[in-house]
Short mmCIF file of C-alpha atoms in Angstrom, two decimals:
data_model
loop_
_atom_site.label_atom_id
_atom_site.label_comp_id
_atom_site.label_asym_id
_atom_site.label_seq_id
_atom_site.Cartn_x
_atom_site.Cartn_y
_atom_site.Cartn_z
CA UNK A 1 12.55 -13.65 -1.17
CA UNK A 2 13.11 -12.01 -4.54
CA UNK A 3 11.75 -8.62 -5.57
CA UNK A 4 9.42 -10.26 -8.09
CA UNK A 5 6.56 -11.99 -6.27
CA UNK A 6 4.27 -12.62 -9.27
CA UNK A 7 4.87 -16.39 -9.36
CA UNK A 8 4.31 -16.74 -5.60
CA UNK A 9 1.08 -14.73 -5.76
CA UNK A 10 -0.29 -16.83 -8.63
CA UNK A 11 -0.18 -19.84 -6.28
CA UNK A 12 -2.66 -18.12 -3.93
CA UNK A 13 -5.91 -19.44 -5.38
CA UNK A 14 -8.26 -19.17 -2.39
CA UNK A 15 -10.58 -16.71 -4.14
CA UNK A 16 -10.14 -17.79 -7.78
CA UNK A 17 -13.55 -19.50 -7.89
CA UNK A 18 -15.38 -16.52 -6.39
CA UNK A 19 -17.40 -14.18 -8.60
CA UNK A 20 -15.89 -11.24 -6.71
CA UNK A 21 -13.61 -10.52 -3.76
CA UNK A 22 -12.78 -7.48 -1.65
CA UNK A 23 -9.29 -6.01 -2.04
CA UNK A 24 -8.02 -3.86 0.84
CA UNK A 25 -5.89 -0.89 -0.17
CA UNK A 26 -3.84 1.08 2.33
CA UNK A 27 -1.31 2.90 0.12
CA UNK A 28 -1.45 3.95 -3.52
CA UNK A 29 -4.49 1.74 -4.13
CA UNK A 30 -6.49 4.30 -2.11
CA UNK A 31 -5.70 7.22 -4.41
CA UNK A 32 -4.66 5.52 -7.66
CA UNK A 33 -6.85 2.50 -8.43
CA UNK A 34 -5.89 1.66 -12.02
CA UNK A 35 -8.20 -1.34 -12.35
CA UNK A 36 -11.94 -1.84 -12.80
CA UNK A 37 -13.92 -2.49 -9.63
CA UNK A 38 -17.56 -3.28 -8.86
CA UNK A 39 -17.82 -1.31 -5.61
CA UNK A 40 -15.68 0.77 -3.28
CA UNK A 41 -16.04 1.18 0.51
CA UNK A 42 -14.04 2.65 3.35
CA UNK A 43 -12.67 -0.23 5.42
CA UNK A 44 -10.08 -1.21 8.00
CA UNK A 45 -8.10 -4.24 9.08
CA UNK A 46 -7.01 -5.00 12.63
CA UNK A 47 -3.60 -6.06 13.89
CA UNK A 48 -1.57 -4.10 11.32
CA UNK A 49 -0.02 -0.65 11.12
CA UNK A 50 1.05 1.24 7.98
CA UNK A 51 4.77 2.02 7.66
CA UNK A 52 7.01 3.50 4.92
CA UNK A 53 9.45 0.60 5.28
CA UNK A 54 9.24 -0.97 1.81
CA UNK A 55 11.62 -0.01 -0.98
CA UNK A 56 10.24 0.87 -4.40
CA UNK A 57 12.62 -0.03 -7.20
CA UNK A 58 9.97 -0.20 -9.93
CA UNK A 59 7.45 2.63 -9.34
CA UNK A 60 8.71 5.41 -7.05
CA UNK A 61 12.45 4.81 -7.25
CA UNK A 62 15.12 2.84 -9.07
CA UNK A 63 17.43 -0.06 -8.29
CA UNK A 64 20.22 2.34 -7.33
CA UNK A 65 18.00 4.92 -5.59
CA UNK A 66 14.89 3.21 -4.25
CA UNK A 67 11.95 5.19 -3.02
CA UNK A 68 9.92 4.30 0.06
CA UNK A 69 6.34 3.09 -0.05
CA UNK A 70 4.04 1.66 2.58
CA UNK A 71 3.64 -1.87 3.78
CA UNK A 72 1.89 -3.22 6.84
CA UNK A 73 3.69 -4.47 9.91
CA UNK A 74 2.10 -6.54 12.68
CA UNK A 75 0.80 -4.56 15.64
CA UNK A 76 -1.81 -6.36 17.76
CA UNK A 77 -3.38 -3.12 19.02
CA UNK A 78 -3.49 -1.26 15.69
CA UNK A 79 -6.24 -0.65 13.18
CA UNK A 80 -5.22 0.29 9.65
CA UNK A 81 -7.79 2.36 7.74
CA UNK A 82 -8.02 2.32 3.98
CA UNK A 83 -10.29 1.59 1.05
CA UNK A 84 -11.78 -1.72 -0.06
CA UNK A 85 -12.51 -2.44 -3.71
CA UNK A 86 -14.76 -5.26 -4.88
CA UNK A 87 -12.97 -6.87 -7.84
CA UNK A 88 -13.32 -9.98 -9.95
CA UNK A 89 -10.53 -12.59 -9.71
CA UNK A 90 -9.54 -11.67 -13.28
CA UNK A 91 -7.98 -8.51 -11.82
CA UNK A 92 -5.43 -10.52 -9.82
CA UNK A 93 -3.07 -10.76 -12.83
CA UNK A 94 -2.88 -6.96 -13.10
CA UNK A 95 -2.67 -6.48 -9.32
CA UNK A 96 0.07 -9.11 -8.98
CA UNK A 97 2.07 -7.21 -11.62
CA UNK A 98 1.46 -3.86 -9.94
CA UNK A 99 2.45 -5.19 -6.50
CA UNK A 100 5.29 -7.47 -7.70
CA UNK A 101 8.09 -5.63 -5.88
CA UNK A 102 8.00 -7.78 -2.74
CA UNK A 103 4.28 -7.81 -1.94
CA UNK A 104 2.41 -11.03 -1.18
CA UNK A 105 -1.30 -11.53 -1.70
CA UNK A 106 -2.76 -12.60 1.66
CA UNK A 107 -6.26 -13.32 2.94
CA UNK A 108 -7.57 -10.92 5.56
CA UNK A 109 -10.74 -10.05 7.42
CA UNK A 110 -11.80 -6.45 6.83
CA UNK A 111 -14.33 -4.32 8.61
CA UNK A 112 -16.45 -1.74 6.82
CA UNK A 113 -17.51 1.57 8.29
CA UNK A 114 -21.13 0.39 8.56
CA UNK A 115 -20.06 -2.36 11.02
CA UNK A 116 -20.23 -5.27 8.57
CA UNK A 117 -17.19 -7.36 7.65
CA UNK A 118 -15.97 -9.73 4.96
CA UNK A 119 -12.89 -11.72 4.04
CA UNK A 120 -10.78 -10.51 1.16
CA UNK A 121 -7.19 -9.96 0.10
CA UNK A 122 -4.44 -7.52 0.94
CA UNK A 123 -0.93 -7.17 -0.47
CA UNK A 124 1.74 -6.96 2.24
CA UNK A 125 5.51 -6.73 1.80
CA UNK A 126 6.99 -8.73 4.67
CA UNK A 127 10.40 -8.07 6.20
CA UNK A 128 11.99 -11.00 4.36
CA UNK A 129 11.58 -9.64 0.81
CA UNK A 130 14.60 -8.28 -1.07
CA UNK A 131 13.14 -4.75 -1.38
CA UNK A 132 12.41 -4.32 2.34
CA UNK A 133 14.23 -1.27 3.75
CA UNK A 134 13.00 -1.54 7.31
CA UNK A 135 12.47 1.00 10.07
CA UNK A 136 13.84 4.53 10.02
CA UNK A 137 12.75 7.70 11.74
CA UNK A 138 10.25 9.90 9.90
CA UNK A 139 12.81 12.62 9.15
CA UNK A 140 15.16 10.14 7.45
CA UNK A 141 12.25 8.64 5.52
CA UNK A 142 11.19 12.13 4.37
CA UNK A 143 14.73 12.90 3.16
CA UNK A 144 14.79 9.70 1.10
CA UNK A 145 11.28 10.31 -0.29
CA UNK A 146 12.21 13.90 -1.20
CA UNK A 147 14.89 12.79 -3.66
CA UNK A 148 13.52 9.50 -5.01
CA UNK A 149 11.83 9.30 -8.40
CA UNK A 150 10.82 6.34 -10.55
CA UNK A 151 8.73 5.45 -13.61
CA UNK A 152 5.51 6.32 -11.74
CA UNK A 153 6.81 9.76 -10.76
CA UNK A 154 8.26 11.44 -7.68
CA UNK A 155 8.17 9.45 -4.46
CA UNK A 156 6.89 12.59 -2.72
CA UNK A 157 3.69 12.49 -4.81
CA UNK A 158 2.99 9.02 -3.41
CA UNK A 159 3.35 10.22 0.19
CA UNK A 160 1.38 13.42 -0.39
CA UNK A 161 -1.38 11.61 -2.31
CA UNK A 162 -1.73 9.11 0.53
CA UNK A 163 -1.85 11.84 3.19
CA UNK A 164 -4.49 13.76 1.23
CA UNK A 165 -6.59 10.60 0.76
CA UNK A 166 -6.43 9.71 4.45
CA UNK A 167 -7.60 13.23 5.33
CA UNK A 168 -10.49 12.88 2.86
CA UNK A 169 -11.46 9.61 4.59
CA UNK A 170 -11.22 11.31 7.99
CA UNK A 171 -8.65 8.71 9.10
CA UNK A 172 -5.46 10.33 10.43
CA UNK A 173 -2.22 8.36 10.41
CA UNK A 174 0.49 9.87 12.65
CA UNK A 175 3.34 8.12 10.78
CA UNK A 176 2.21 9.38 7.36
CA UNK A 177 1.40 12.88 8.60
CA UNK A 178 4.75 13.22 10.39
CA UNK A 179 6.64 12.31 7.20
CA UNK A 180 4.46 14.83 5.34
CA UNK A 181 5.41 17.50 7.91
CA UNK A 182 9.12 16.76 7.38
CA UNK A 183 8.67 16.91 3.59
CA UNK A 184 7.05 20.33 3.91
CA UNK A 185 10.01 21.49 6.03
CA UNK A 186 12.28 20.35 3.20
CA UNK A 187 10.22 22.48 0.79
CA UNK A 188 8.72 19.50 -1.06
CA UNK A 189 5.21 19.90 -2.45
CA UNK A 190 3.16 17.76 -4.79
CA UNK A 191 4.49 18.05 -8.33
CA UNK A 192 1.64 16.33 -10.17
CA UNK A 193 -2.06 15.92 -9.49
#
């Protein structure tokens, strides 16, 4: 599958007739929502785990030096915590553009912290997209993140912003926090707020 998934995502019309739909964010959407939303709630989805296995050629890296950003990988015993945003379907055009580098818009069931649940969408970059970098140990991921930079800024700011947001939610993520620990050992701190 190509890097650019906009055309594929436009075919996903399950929620187009809805007045609003929940969007589950587990990466930069948690700390950098650049779209209007009607409501925001802490949420989680089951059966997925967050991993820095997706390449970023358009935001946190370049074609020749991609950064690493998160995607979700199947894990039947996992729960991925994040933030849900209630959006109107008109926001899909912007979100499809933002998530175009290999991410597909998929339907998912999400649970809210109050025990309620609802169906919504999540963007996941599967292993068959052209920007997928795949597994690596946290130290190797940290080294790549430490040097990558793209139009949206240093890759390290993405990792550090995500770690800070997960702490604020009270939802630790061992994978994210271990990469953060390795970044600190490399002397990398957040460059921009």
